[in-house]
Amino acid sequence: MSKAAGDPERAVNGLLSVAQLLEEPRLARLYTFVLREEEVTIDDITTELDIPRTTAYSDASSLVELEVLTRDEKEKTHTYSAVPITLSANLGGDEYTITPTLIEAFGRSPRDQDLDLLIDRYGLGKLAAALTYAIPYANGEMSERVAARELDLQHAFAIAVLQALRDVVLDMESVDPYFDEIRNANENPTVED
């Protein structure tokens, strides 16, 4: 693949890589695990993520093909590291940036029934919107009550989602190199039609 700056092939392939991560929670979870750990082996993956060895090899290879993981083959035991990714979309002047934090939230959804239900009922866009409120909530800049009200969900459900995303925010804030590019509802609120 060409590596020239501004290369449309590279840009579209990057878009497709992010799309693939946001279609398969297992791949998203593996990607953000490697990002957090910086360098891992297949043994680390199988132990920490509790997945079968063949699945770990297959998924790691898929992520290498997507160019979001790199594999260092210098030693007998190969190590994997993550390539930090970001994708910004501008639709009619409204811009949103997808970073590893949203990918982490999506990757947690199969193991968190509140996030899973949110995605199932309202879609990935609602997860992204909820994340914009979870950031100021996690940082103590917005009350739980206000953030829950703004999400326009049933109150108890909104609180459960915010609490799940609070953990994501706190885990990813120091790991995601693009964290500051995520829309924060205090600084740039989402606009509902």
Coordinates of C-alpha atoms in Angstrom, one line a residue:
M1 CA 0.0 0.0 0.0
S2 CA 1.2 3.5 -0.8
K3 CA 2.3 5.6 2.2
A4 CA 2.2 9.0 0.5
A5 CA 0.6 11.8 2.6
G6 CA -2.9 12.5 1.5
D7 CA -3.0 9.2 -0.5
P8 CA -6.7 8.3 -1.2
E9 CA -5.9 4.6 -1.1
R10 CA -4.4 4.8 2.4
A11 CA -7.3 7.0 3.6
V12 CA -10.0 4.7 2.3
N13 CA -8.2 1.6 3.6
G14 CA -8.0 3.3 7.0
L15 CA -11.7 4.1 6.9
L16 CA -12.4 0.4 6.1
S17 CA -10.2 -0.7 9.0
V18 CA -12.0 1.5 11.5
A19 CA -15.4 0.3 10.1
Q20 CA -14.2 -3.4 10.6
L21 CA -13.3 -2.6 14.2
L22 CA -16.8 -1.1 14.7
E23 CA -18.5 -4.2 13.2
E24 CA -16.8 -6.9 15.3
P25 CA -16.6 -6.3 19.1
R26 CA -14.1 -9.1 19.5
L27 CA -11.6 -7.4 17.1
A28 CA -12.3 -4.0 18.8
R29 CA -11.5 -5.6 22.2
L30 CA -8.3 -7.2 21.0
Y31 CA -7.2 -3.9 19.3
T32 CA -7.6 -1.8 22.4
F33 CA -6.1 -4.4 24.7
V34 CA -2.9 -4.4 22.6
L35 CA -3.0 -0.6 22.6
R36 CA -3.2 -0.4 26.4
E37 CA -0.5 -3.0 26.9
E38 CA 1.8 -1.6 24.2
E39 CA 3.4 -4.9 23.2
V40 CA 1.9 -8.4 23.7
T41 CA 2.4 -12.0 22.6
I42 CA -0.3 -14.5 21.7
D43 CA 0.1 -16.0 25.2
D44 CA -0.7 -12.6 26.7
I45 CA -3.8 -12.3 24.5
T46 CA -5.1 -15.8 25.4
T47 CA -4.5 -15.3 29.1
E48 CA -5.8 -11.8 29.5
L49 CA -8.8 -11.9 27.1
D50 CA -9.6 -15.6 27.8
I51 CA -9.9 -16.6 24.2
P52 CA -8.8 -19.7 22.4
R53 CA -5.3 -19.7 21.0
T54 CA -6.5 -20.3 17.4
T55 CA -8.9 -17.4 17.7
A56 CA -6.1 -15.2 19.1
Y57 CA -3.9 -16.0 16.1
S58 CA -6.7 -15.5 13.6
D59 CA -7.9 -12.2 15.1
A60 CA -4.3 -10.8 15.5
S61 CA -3.6 -11.7 11.9
S62 CA -6.8 -10.0 10.8
L63 CA -5.8 -6.9 12.6
V64 CA -2.3 -7.0 11.1
E65 CA -3.9 -7.2 7.6
L66 CA -6.1 -4.2 8.5
E67 CA -2.9 -2.4 9.5
V68 CA -4.1 -1.5 13.0
L69 CA -1.6 -4.0 14.6
T70 CA 2.0 -4.7 13.7
R71 CA 3.7 -8.0 14.2
D72 CA 7.4 -8.0 15.2
E73 CA 8.9 -11.3 13.9
K74 CA 12.5 -10.7 15.0
E75 CA 12.2 -13.1 18.0
K76 CA 10.9 -16.7 18.1
T77 CA 7.9 -15.4 20.0
H78 CA 6.2 -12.8 17.9
T79 CA 5.0 -9.6 19.6
Y80 CA 2.2 -7.4 18.5
S81 CA 1.7 -3.7 19.0
A82 CA -1.1 -1.4 18.0
V83 CA -1.1 1.5 15.6
P84 CA -3.1 4.4 17.1
I85 CA -5.9 5.2 14.8
T86 CA -8.4 8.0 14.4
L87 CA -11.1 8.8 11.9
S88 CA -12.9 12.1 11.5
A89 CA -16.2 12.4 9.7
N90 CA -17.6 15.7 8.6
L91 CA -21.3 15.5 7.6
G92 CA -22.9 18.8 6.7
G93 CA -20.4 20.8 8.8
D94 CA -20.9 18.5 11.9
E95 CA -17.7 16.8 12.7
Y96 CA -17.1 13.7 14.9
T97 CA -13.8 12.0 15.5
I98 CA -13.7 8.2 16.2
T99 CA -10.7 7.3 18.4
P100 CA -9.7 4.1 20.2
T101 CA -12.0 5.2 23.1
L102 CA -15.1 4.6 21.1
I103 CA -13.6 1.4 19.8
E104 CA -13.0 0.3 23.4
A105 CA -16.6 1.1 24.4
F106 CA -17.9 -1.0 21.4
G107 CA -15.5 -3.8 22.3
R108 CA -16.9 -3.9 25.8
S109 CA -20.5 -4.2 24.7
P110 CA -20.8 -8.0 24.6
R111 CA -19.6 -8.1 28.2
D112 CA -21.7 -5.1 29.4
Q113 CA -25.4 -5.6 29.1
D114 CA -26.2 -1.9 29.3
L115 CA -23.8 -1.0 26.4
D116 CA -25.0 -4.0 24.5
L117 CA -28.6 -2.9 24.9
L118 CA -27.8 0.7 24.0
I119 CA -26.2 -0.4 20.7
D120 CA -28.9 -3.0 20.0
R121 CA -31.8 -0.5 20.5
Y122 CA -30.3 2.8 19.4
G123 CA -27.2 2.0 17.3
L124 CA -23.5 2.8 17.4
G125 CA -24.3 6.5 16.9
K126 CA -26.1 6.7 20.2
L127 CA -23.0 5.1 21.9
A128 CA -20.9 7.8 20.4
A129 CA -23.3 10.5 21.6
A130 CA -23.4 9.0 25.1
L131 CA -19.6 9.0 25.1
T132 CA -19.6 12.8 24.6
Y133 CA -21.6 13.1 27.9
A134 CA -19.6 10.4 29.7
I135 CA -16.4 12.4 29.3
P136 CA -17.5 15.5 31.3
Y137 CA -19.4 13.2 33.7
A138 CA -16.3 11.0 34.4
N139 CA -14.2 14.2 34.9
G140 CA -16.7 15.7 37.4
E141 CA -17.6 18.5 35.0
M142 CA -21.2 17.4 34.5
S143 CA -23.7 15.9 37.0
E144 CA -25.0 12.4 36.4
R145 CA -28.6 13.9 36.4
V146 CA -27.8 16.4 33.7
A147 CA -25.8 14.0 31.5
A148 CA -28.6 11.4 31.8
R149 CA -31.3 13.9 30.9
E150 CA -29.4 15.0 27.8
L151 CA -29.0 11.5 26.5
D152 CA -32.8 11.4 26.0
L153 CA -33.1 7.8 27.3
Q154 CA -35.1 6.3 30.2
H155 CA -33.3 7.8 33.3
A156 CA -32.2 4.7 35.0
F157 CA -30.9 3.2 31.7
A158 CA -29.0 6.5 30.9
I159 CA -27.3 6.4 34.3
A160 CA -26.3 2.7 33.8
V161 CA -24.8 3.6 30.4
L162 CA -23.0 6.6 31.8
Q163 CA -21.5 4.5 34.6
A164 CA -20.3 1.9 32.1
L165 CA -18.8 4.6 29.8
R166 CA -17.2 6.3 32.8
D167 CA -15.1 3.2 33.2
V168 CA -14.2 3.3 29.5
V169 CA -13.2 7.0 29.8
L170 CA -11.1 6.5 32.9
D171 CA -9.3 3.5 31.3
M172 CA -8.7 5.1 28.0
E173 CA -7.9 8.8 28.9
S174 CA -4.2 8.1 29.4
V175 CA -3.9 5.5 26.6
D176 CA -5.8 7.0 23.7
P177 CA -3.4 9.5 22.0
Y178 CA -6.4 11.2 20.3
F179 CA -8.6 11.4 23.4
D180 CA -8.7 15.2 23.3
E181 CA -10.2 15.0 19.9
I182 CA -13.4 13.3 21.1
R183 CA -16.3 15.7 21.3
N184 CA -17.0 16.7 24.8
A185 CA -20.6 17.7 25.5
N186 CA -19.5 20.6 27.7
E187 CA -17.4 22.1 24.9
N188 CA -19.3 21.1 21.8
P189 CA -22.7 19.7 22.5
T190 CA -24.4 17.3 20.1
V191 CA -27.2 18.9 18.1
E192 CA -30.5 17.0 17.9
D193 CA -33.0 17.7 15.0

